[in-house]
PDB file of C-alpha atoms and ligand atoms in Angstrom:
ATOM      1  CA  MET A   1      74.228  66.105 182.345  1.00  0.00           C
ATOM      2  CA  THR A   2      74.683  68.294 185.352  1.00  0.00           C
ATOM      3  CA  GLY A   3      77.357  69.780 187.494  1.00  0.00           C
ATOM      4  CA  ARG A   4      80.835  70.795 186.597  1.00  0.00           C
ATOM      5  CA  PHE A   5      80.940  69.615 183.033  1.00  0.00           C
ATOM      6  CA  TRP A   6      77.783  71.469 182.130  1.00  0.00           C
ATOM      7  CA  ARG A   7      79.089  74.629 183.725  1.00  0.00           C
ATOM      8  CA  PHE A   8      82.230  74.249 181.675  1.00  0.00           C
ATOM      9  CA  TYR A   9      80.184  73.765 178.540  1.00  0.00           C
ATOM     10  CA  GLU A  10      78.133  76.874 179.197  1.00  0.00           C
ATOM     11  CA  LYS A  11      81.264  78.861 179.836  1.00  0.00           C
ATOM     12  CA  ALA A  12      82.822  77.574 176.652  1.00  0.00           C
ATOM     13  CA  ASN A  13      79.747  78.595 174.715  1.00  0.00           C
ATOM     14  CA  ASP A  14      79.968  82.085 176.158  1.00  0.00           C
ATOM     15  CA  VAL A  15      83.516  82.258 174.937  1.00  0.00           C
ATOM     16  CA  VAL A  16      82.535  81.073 171.505  1.00  0.00           C
ATOM     17  CA  ARG A  17      79.774  83.644 171.285  1.00  0.00           C
ATOM     18  CA  THR A  18      82.175  86.354 172.296  1.00  0.00           C
ATOM     19  CA  PHE A  19      84.471  85.335 169.532  1.00  0.00           C
ATOM     20  CA  THR A  20      82.133  84.412 166.724  1.00  0.00           C
ATOM     21  CA  GLY A  21      79.140  86.613 167.461  1.00  0.00           C
ATOM     22  CA  PRO A  22      75.530  85.658 168.032  1.00  0.00           C
ATOM     23  CA  ALA A  23      73.744  82.972 166.108  1.00  0.00           C
ATOM     24  CA  ASP A  24      72.547  83.775 162.637  1.00  0.00           C
ATOM     25  CA  ILE A  25      68.941  84.071 163.770  1.00  0.00           C
ATOM     26  CA  GLY A  26      69.742  87.278 165.633  1.00  0.00           C
ATOM     27  CA  ALA A  27      69.227  88.320 169.212  1.00  0.00           C
ATOM     28  CA  GLY A  28      65.543  89.193 168.937  1.00  0.00           C
ATOM     29  CA  HIS A  29      66.095  92.871 169.627  1.00  0.00           C
ATOM     30  CA  PRO A  30      67.914  95.754 167.954  1.00  0.00           C
ATOM     31  CA  GLU A  31      71.606  95.217 168.150  1.00  0.00           C
ATOM     32  CA  GLY A  32      74.167  97.968 168.361  1.00  0.00           C
ATOM     33  CA  PRO A  33      77.682  97.860 167.051  1.00  0.00           C
ATOM     34  CA  ASP A  34      79.473  94.841 168.353  1.00  0.00           C
ATOM     35  CA  ILE A  35      82.629  96.171 169.884  1.00  0.00           C
ATOM     36  CA  ARG A  36      85.042  93.635 171.267  1.00  0.00           C
ATOM     37  CA  PRO A  37      88.623  93.601 172.355  1.00  0.00           C
ATOM     38  CA  ALA A  38      90.918  92.799 169.488  1.00  0.00           C
ATOM     39  CA  ASP A  39      92.282  89.718 171.148  1.00  0.00           C
ATOM     40  CA  PRO A  40      90.559  88.909 174.420  1.00  0.00           C
ATOM     41  CA  ALA A  41      92.042  86.369 176.752  1.00  0.00           C
ATOM     42  CA  CYS A  42      90.307  83.069 177.240  1.00  0.00           C
ATOM     43  CA  PRO A  43      88.564  82.932 180.627  1.00  0.00           C
ATOM     44  CA  MET A  44      89.346  79.249 180.862  1.00  0.00           C
ATOM     45  CA  CYS A  45      93.038  79.096 180.081  1.00  0.00           C
ATOM     46  CA  GLY A  46      94.067  82.745 179.849  1.00  0.00           C
ATOM     47  CA  ARG A  47      95.630  82.403 176.418  1.00  0.00           C
ATOM     48  CA  PRO A  48      94.710  84.854 173.663  1.00  0.00           C
ATOM     49  CA  MET A  49      91.617  83.856 171.748  1.00  0.00           C
ATOM     50  CA  SER A  50      93.579  83.915 168.514  1.00  0.00           C
ATOM     51  CA  GLU A  51      95.451  80.834 169.699  1.00  0.00           C
ATOM     52  CA  HIS A  52      92.226  78.919 169.990  1.00  0.00           C
ATOM     53  CA  ARG A  53      90.617  76.756 167.401  1.00  0.00           C
ATOM     54  CA  ILE A  54      86.913  77.082 166.727  1.00  0.00           C
ATOM     55  CA  GLU A  55      85.006  74.667 164.585  1.00  0.00           C
ATOM     56  CA  ARG A  56      81.691  75.715 163.195  1.00  0.00           C
ATOM     57  CA  THR A  57      79.729  73.293 161.140  1.00  0.00           C
ATOM     58  CA  ALA A  58      77.121  73.972 158.486  1.00  0.00           C
ATOM     59  CA  ASP A  59      74.764  71.799 160.475  1.00  0.00           C
ATOM     60  CA  SER A  60      73.021  74.152 162.873  1.00  0.00           C
ATOM     61  CA  ARG A  61      72.140  71.270 165.167  1.00  0.00           C
ATOM     62  CA  THR A  62      75.764  70.562 165.847  1.00  0.00           C
ATOM     63  CA  SER A  63      77.180  72.927 168.400  1.00  0.00           C
ATOM     64  CA  THR A  64      80.242  74.987 167.715  1.00  0.00           C
ATOM     65  CA  ARG A  65      83.350  73.435 169.143  1.00  0.00           C
ATOM     66  CA  PHE A  66      86.008  75.394 170.874  1.00  0.00           C
ATOM     67  CA  TYR A  67      89.479  74.195 171.667  1.00  0.00           C
ATOM     68  CA  CYS A  68      91.988  75.698 174.027  1.00  0.00           C
ATOM     69  CA  PRO A  69      95.569  75.561 172.785  1.00  0.00           C
ATOM     70  CA  GLU A  70      97.706  72.802 174.193  1.00  0.00           C
ATOM     71  CA  ARG A  71     100.192  73.846 176.759  1.00  0.00           C
TER      72      ARG A  71
HETATM   73 ZN1   ZN B   1      91.322  78.731 176.311  1.00  0.00          ZN
END
């Protein structure tokens, strides 16, 4: 799995992390207050993050899914 799709996937994961915070295992270093914009725009579609749907599963092996709103 290489190329454009993978880049998209990585980007989507960055977005998810921005929105949901780091994984439960922590970042491996002291973390300061996590200050974020109240409603950042999605770098992929430009819509507010609050319009997006994020699915997190209890199964830590299943990646978080992130959905842009339909236009
Ligand atoms: Zn989006």
